[in-house]
PDB file of C-alpha atoms in Angstrom:
ATOM      1  CA  UNK L   1      -5.454 -64.358  33.484  1.00 60.00           C
ATOM      2  CA  UNK L   2      -3.342 -64.813  30.376  1.00 68.00           C
ATOM      3  CA  UNK L   3       0.423 -64.642  30.386  1.00 75.00           C
ATOM      4  CA  UNK L   4       1.474 -61.320  28.826  1.00 72.00           C
ATOM      5  CA  UNK L   5       3.215 -61.588  25.451  1.00 75.00           C
ATOM      6  CA  UNK L   6       6.986 -61.664  25.259  1.00 81.00           C
ATOM      7  CA  UNK L   7       8.268 -58.074  25.668  1.00 77.00           C
ATOM      8  CA  UNK L   8      10.370 -58.577  22.526  1.00 81.00           C
ATOM      9  CA  UNK L   9       7.112 -58.991  20.565  1.00 83.00           C
ATOM     10  CA  UNK L  10       6.317 -55.292  20.888  1.00 87.00           C
ATOM     11  CA  UNK L  11       3.441 -55.228  18.387  1.00 88.00           C
ATOM     12  CA  UNK L  12       1.745 -58.166  20.091  1.00 89.00           C
ATOM     13  CA  UNK L  13       2.298 -56.576  23.497  1.00 89.00           C
ATOM     14  CA  UNK L  14       0.830 -53.246  22.340  1.00 91.00           C
ATOM     15  CA  UNK L  15      -2.252 -55.007  20.952  1.00 92.00           C
ATOM     16  CA  UNK L  16      -2.563 -56.998  24.192  1.00 91.00           C
ATOM     17  CA  UNK L  17      -2.482 -53.831  26.335  1.00 92.00           C
ATOM     18  CA  UNK L  18      -4.962 -52.102  24.013  1.00 93.00           C
ATOM     19  CA  UNK L  19      -7.270 -55.130  24.177  1.00 94.00           C
ATOM     20  CA  UNK L  20      -7.096 -55.106  27.985  1.00 94.00           C
ATOM     21  CA  UNK L  21      -7.845 -51.383  28.244  1.00 95.00           C
ATOM     22  CA  UNK L  22     -10.473 -51.124  25.499  1.00 94.00           C
ATOM     23  CA  UNK L  23     -12.101 -54.381  26.545  1.00 94.00           C
ATOM     24  CA  UNK L  24     -12.733 -53.082  30.047  1.00 95.00           C
ATOM     25  CA  UNK L  25     -13.961 -49.708  28.781  1.00 95.00           C
ATOM     26  CA  UNK L  26     -16.376 -51.483  26.410  1.00 95.00           C
ATOM     27  CA  UNK L  27     -17.603 -53.637  29.313  1.00 95.00           C
ATOM     28  CA  UNK L  28     -18.310 -50.503  31.353  1.00 94.00           C
ATOM     29  CA  UNK L  29     -20.327 -49.046  28.463  1.00 93.00           C
ATOM     30  CA  UNK L  30     -22.377 -52.259  28.297  1.00 94.00           C
ATOM     31  CA  UNK L  31     -22.924 -52.146  32.072  1.00 93.00           C
ATOM     32  CA  UNK L  32     -24.044 -48.525  31.728  1.00 89.00           C
ATOM     33  CA  UNK L  33     -26.687 -49.565  29.207  1.00 91.00           C
ATOM     34  CA  UNK L  34     -24.736 -48.448  26.134  1.00 92.00           C
ATOM     35  CA  UNK L  35     -23.980 -51.767  24.400  1.00 92.00           C
ATOM     36  CA  UNK L  36     -23.651 -50.159  20.946  1.00 92.00           C
ATOM     37  CA  UNK L  37     -21.096 -47.567  22.082  1.00 95.00           C
ATOM     38  CA  UNK L  38     -17.443 -48.418  21.407  1.00 95.00           C
ATOM     39  CA  UNK L  39     -14.308 -46.856  22.920  1.00 94.00           C
ATOM     40  CA  UNK L  40     -13.188 -45.920  19.398  1.00 95.00           C
ATOM     41  CA  UNK L  41     -16.240 -43.617  19.122  1.00 97.00           C
ATOM     42  CA  UNK L  42     -15.044 -41.282  21.884  1.00 96.00           C
ATOM     43  CA  UNK L  43     -12.390 -39.372  19.893  1.00 97.00           C
ATOM     44  CA  UNK L  44     -14.989 -38.792  17.146  1.00 98.00           C
ATOM     45  CA  UNK L  45     -17.593 -37.584  19.640  1.00 98.00           C
ATOM     46  CA  UNK L  46     -15.030 -35.259  21.239  1.00 97.00           C
ATOM     47  CA  UNK L  47     -14.011 -33.847  17.855  1.00 98.00           C
ATOM     48  CA  UNK L  48     -17.614 -33.264  16.786  1.00 98.00           C
ATOM     49  CA  UNK L  49     -18.416 -31.599  20.109  1.00 97.00           C
ATOM     50  CA  UNK L  50     -15.389 -29.327  19.727  1.00 97.00           C
ATOM     51  CA  UNK L  51     -15.754 -28.477  16.028  1.00 97.00           C
ATOM     52  CA  UNK L  52     -19.335 -29.230  15.067  1.00 96.00           C
ATOM     53  CA  UNK L  53     -20.190 -31.209  11.917  1.00 96.00           C
ATOM     54  CA  UNK L  54     -17.112 -32.163   9.890  1.00 96.00           C
ATOM     55  CA  UNK L  55     -16.348 -33.824   6.576  1.00 95.00           C
ATOM     56  CA  UNK L  56     -14.659 -37.200   7.070  1.00 95.00           C
ATOM     57  CA  UNK L  57     -11.310 -35.805   5.896  1.00 95.00           C
ATOM     58  CA  UNK L  58     -11.349 -33.095   8.582  1.00 96.00           C
ATOM     59  CA  UNK L  59     -12.675 -35.531  11.168  1.00 97.00           C
ATOM     60  CA  UNK L  60      -9.763 -37.872  10.411  1.00 97.00           C
ATOM     61  CA  UNK L  61      -7.300 -35.012  10.885  1.00 97.00           C
ATOM     62  CA  UNK L  62      -8.965 -33.899  14.134  1.00 97.00           C
ATOM     63  CA  UNK L  63      -8.865 -37.428  15.548  1.00 96.00           C
ATOM     64  CA  UNK L  64      -5.408 -38.296  14.178  1.00 93.00           C
ATOM     65  CA  UNK L  65      -6.391 -41.338  12.115  1.00 95.00           C
ATOM     66  CA  UNK L  66      -6.526 -42.183   8.421  1.00 96.00           C
ATOM     67  CA  UNK L  67      -9.450 -41.135   6.237  1.00 96.00           C
ATOM     68  CA  UNK L  68     -10.404 -44.806   5.927  1.00 96.00           C
ATOM     69  CA  UNK L  69     -10.408 -45.349   9.710  1.00 97.00           C
ATOM     70  CA  UNK L  70     -12.506 -42.220  10.287  1.00 97.00           C
ATOM     71  CA  UNK L  71     -14.931 -43.258   7.554  1.00 96.00           C
ATOM     72  CA  UNK L  72     -15.304 -46.769   9.009  1.00 97.00           C
ATOM     73  CA  UNK L  73     -15.844 -45.438  12.525  1.00 97.00           C
ATOM     74  CA  UNK L  74     -18.413 -42.899  11.303  1.00 97.00           C
ATOM     75  CA  UNK L  75     -20.235 -45.692   9.462  1.00 97.00           C
ATOM     76  CA  UNK L  76     -20.318 -47.816  12.635  1.00 97.00           C
ATOM     77  CA  UNK L  77     -21.572 -44.820  14.598  1.00 98.00           C
ATOM     78  CA  UNK L  78     -24.287 -44.166  11.987  1.00 97.00           C
ATOM     79  CA  UNK L  79     -25.469 -47.787  12.303  1.00 97.00           C
ATOM     80  CA  UNK L  80     -25.656 -47.227  16.085  1.00 96.00           C
ATOM     81  CA  UNK L  81     -27.717 -44.065  15.519  1.00 97.00           C
ATOM     82  CA  UNK L  82     -25.044 -41.749  16.920  1.00 98.00           C
ATOM     83  CA  UNK L  83     -24.141 -39.742  13.799  1.00 98.00           C
ATOM     84  CA  UNK L  84     -25.706 -38.808  10.512  1.00 97.00           C
ATOM     85  CA  UNK L  85     -24.127 -37.887   7.205  1.00 95.00           C
ATOM     86  CA  UNK L  86     -25.640 -34.657   5.912  1.00 92.00           C
ATOM     87  CA  UNK L  87     -24.876 -32.635   2.767  1.00 90.00           C
ATOM     88  CA  UNK L  88     -22.249 -29.929   3.238  1.00 85.00           C
ATOM     89  CA  UNK L  89     -23.962 -26.586   2.563  1.00 87.00           C
ATOM     90  CA  UNK L  90     -20.644 -25.181   1.229  1.00 85.00           C
ATOM     91  CA  UNK L  91     -19.692 -28.091  -1.040  1.00 84.00           C
ATOM     92  CA  UNK L  92     -22.383 -30.373  -2.453  1.00 81.00           C
ATOM     93  CA  UNK L  93     -19.767 -33.061  -3.209  1.00 84.00           C
ATOM     94  CA  UNK L  94     -19.053 -33.565   0.495  1.00 88.00           C
ATOM     95  CA  UNK L  95     -21.090 -34.904   3.352  1.00 91.00           C
ATOM     96  CA  UNK L  96     -20.703 -33.865   6.965  1.00 96.00           C
ATOM     97  CA  UNK L  97     -20.595 -36.190   9.949  1.00 97.00           C
ATOM     98  CA  UNK L  98     -22.864 -34.806  12.665  1.00 97.00           C
ATOM     99  CA  UNK L  99     -23.951 -36.057  16.091  1.00 98.00           C
ATOM    100  CA  UNK L 100     -27.590 -37.118  16.281  1.00 98.00           C
ATOM    101  CA  UNK L 101     -30.107 -36.067  18.910  1.00 97.00           C
ATOM    102  CA  UNK L 102     -29.705 -39.561  20.354  1.00 97.00           C
ATOM    103  CA  UNK L 103     -25.955 -39.032  20.768  1.00 97.00           C
ATOM    104  CA  UNK L 104     -26.572 -35.701  22.484  1.00 97.00           C
ATOM    105  CA  UNK L 105     -29.080 -37.379  24.834  1.00 96.00           C
ATOM    106  CA  UNK L 106     -26.468 -40.016  25.761  1.00 96.00           C
ATOM    107  CA  UNK L 107     -23.708 -37.466  26.383  1.00 96.00           C
ATOM    108  CA  UNK L 108     -24.155 -37.232  30.170  1.00 95.00           C
ATOM    109  CA  UNK L 109     -23.623 -41.003  30.495  1.00 93.00           C
ATOM    110  CA  UNK L 110     -20.771 -41.019  27.973  1.00 95.00           C
ATOM    111  CA  UNK L 111     -19.036 -38.059  29.623  1.00 95.00           C
ATOM    112  CA  UNK L 112     -19.401 -39.644  33.079  1.00 94.00           C
ATOM    113  CA  UNK L 113     -17.604 -42.708  31.704  1.00 94.00           C
ATOM    114  CA  UNK L 114     -14.887 -40.471  30.230  1.00 95.00           C
ATOM    115  CA  UNK L 115     -14.313 -38.947  33.671  1.00 96.00           C
ATOM    116  CA  UNK L 116     -14.187 -42.366  35.331  1.00 95.00           C
ATOM    117  CA  UNK L 117     -11.778 -43.632  32.671  1.00 95.00           C
ATOM    118  CA  UNK L 118      -9.525 -40.588  33.152  1.00 96.00           C
ATOM    119  CA  UNK L 119      -9.471 -41.231  36.918  1.00 97.00           C
ATOM    120  CA  UNK L 120      -8.643 -44.911  36.339  1.00 97.00           C
ATOM    121  CA  UNK L 121      -5.864 -43.869  33.937  1.00 96.00           C
ATOM    122  CA  UNK L 122      -4.385 -41.533  36.572  1.00 97.00           C
ATOM    123  CA  UNK L 123      -4.392 -44.443  39.022  1.00 97.00           C
ATOM    124  CA  UNK L 124      -2.695 -46.727  36.495  1.00 97.00           C
ATOM    125  CA  UNK L 125      -0.156 -44.030  35.602  1.00 97.00           C
ATOM    126  CA  UNK L 126       0.794 -43.755  39.282  1.00 97.00           C
ATOM    127  CA  UNK L 127       1.928 -47.397  39.130  1.00 97.00           C
ATOM    128  CA  UNK L 128       4.112 -46.865  36.055  1.00 96.00           C
ATOM    129  CA  UNK L 129       7.587 -45.409  35.652  1.00 95.00           C
ATOM    130  CA  UNK L 130       6.027 -42.691  33.499  1.00 95.00           C
ATOM    131  CA  UNK L 131       2.463 -41.943  32.349  1.00 95.00           C
ATOM    132  CA  UNK L 132       1.445 -44.335  29.572  1.00 95.00           C
ATOM    133  CA  UNK L 133       0.147 -41.537  27.349  1.00 93.00           C
ATOM    134  CA  UNK L 134       3.459 -39.662  27.664  1.00 95.00           C
ATOM    135  CA  UNK L 135       5.426 -42.788  26.782  1.00 94.00           C
ATOM    136  CA  UNK L 136       3.259 -43.548  23.758  1.00 92.00           C
ATOM    137  CA  UNK L 137       3.558 -39.932  22.569  1.00 93.00           C
ATOM    138  CA  UNK L 138       7.356 -40.206  22.896  1.00 94.00           C
ATOM    139  CA  UNK L 139       7.327 -43.421  20.879  1.00 93.00           C
ATOM    140  CA  UNK L 140       5.156 -41.826  18.171  1.00 91.00           C
ATOM    141  CA  UNK L 141       7.477 -38.806  17.899  1.00 95.00           C
ATOM    142  CA  UNK L 142      10.587 -41.015  17.729  1.00 95.00           C
ATOM    143  CA  UNK L 143       9.090 -43.186  14.987  1.00 94.00           C
ATOM    144  CA  UNK L 144       7.933 -40.088  13.088  1.00 94.00           C
ATOM    145  CA  UNK L 145      11.488 -38.691  13.277  1.00 97.00           C
ATOM    146  CA  UNK L 146      12.970 -41.979  12.061  1.00 96.00           C
ATOM    147  CA  UNK L 147      10.515 -44.599  10.804  1.00 95.00           C
ATOM    148  CA  UNK L 148      10.783 -48.064  12.232  1.00 92.00           C
ATOM    149  CA  UNK L 149      11.386 -49.474   8.746  1.00 93.00           C
ATOM    150  CA  UNK L 150      14.490 -47.295   8.435  1.00 95.00           C
ATOM    151  CA  UNK L 151      15.701 -48.572  11.789  1.00 94.00           C
ATOM    152  CA  UNK L 152      15.197 -52.177  10.650  1.00 93.00           C
ATOM    153  CA  UNK L 153      17.020 -51.499   7.374  1.00 94.00           C
ATOM    154  CA  UNK L 154      19.943 -49.955   9.265  1.00 94.00           C
ATOM    155  CA  UNK L 155      20.128 -52.992  11.561  1.00 93.00           C
ATOM    156  CA  UNK L 156      20.380 -55.243   8.496  1.00 92.00           C
ATOM    157  CA  UNK L 157      23.354 -53.214   7.236  1.00 90.00           C
ATOM    158  CA  UNK L 158      25.345 -53.549  10.452  1.00 80.00           C
TER     159      UNK L 158
END
């Protein structure tokens, strides 16, 4: 077991926690016979299940990531045979990201892992002062209200 990063190194600590969580989720997918499936695919799968085929721009908005991040994830998923890019019938300039038959066939296993991960998260949250998701949402809202760069600049002026 590694020593956790210094709490003052918040970015390093956040990456460390993400690596711990995502690493274990990825291991579970491999153990479940889904070695090509990545934790970062789940928000995309959820969005496509909820909304149907989407252009990358709308997929990015639905998932809450940049266009570039959504495009990269969709490309990884296409290489894994989980999505296709099909022409948009309403706009020939755009392509839609759509789940493949293979992805639909894997859904019961993927959704079972989602349920197990949610249960594990509830258990972890019970050990924390507040649920991790709530804390991270609070942090995101605070930084959206006043960007971290502005806070750093203000500290320099004091």
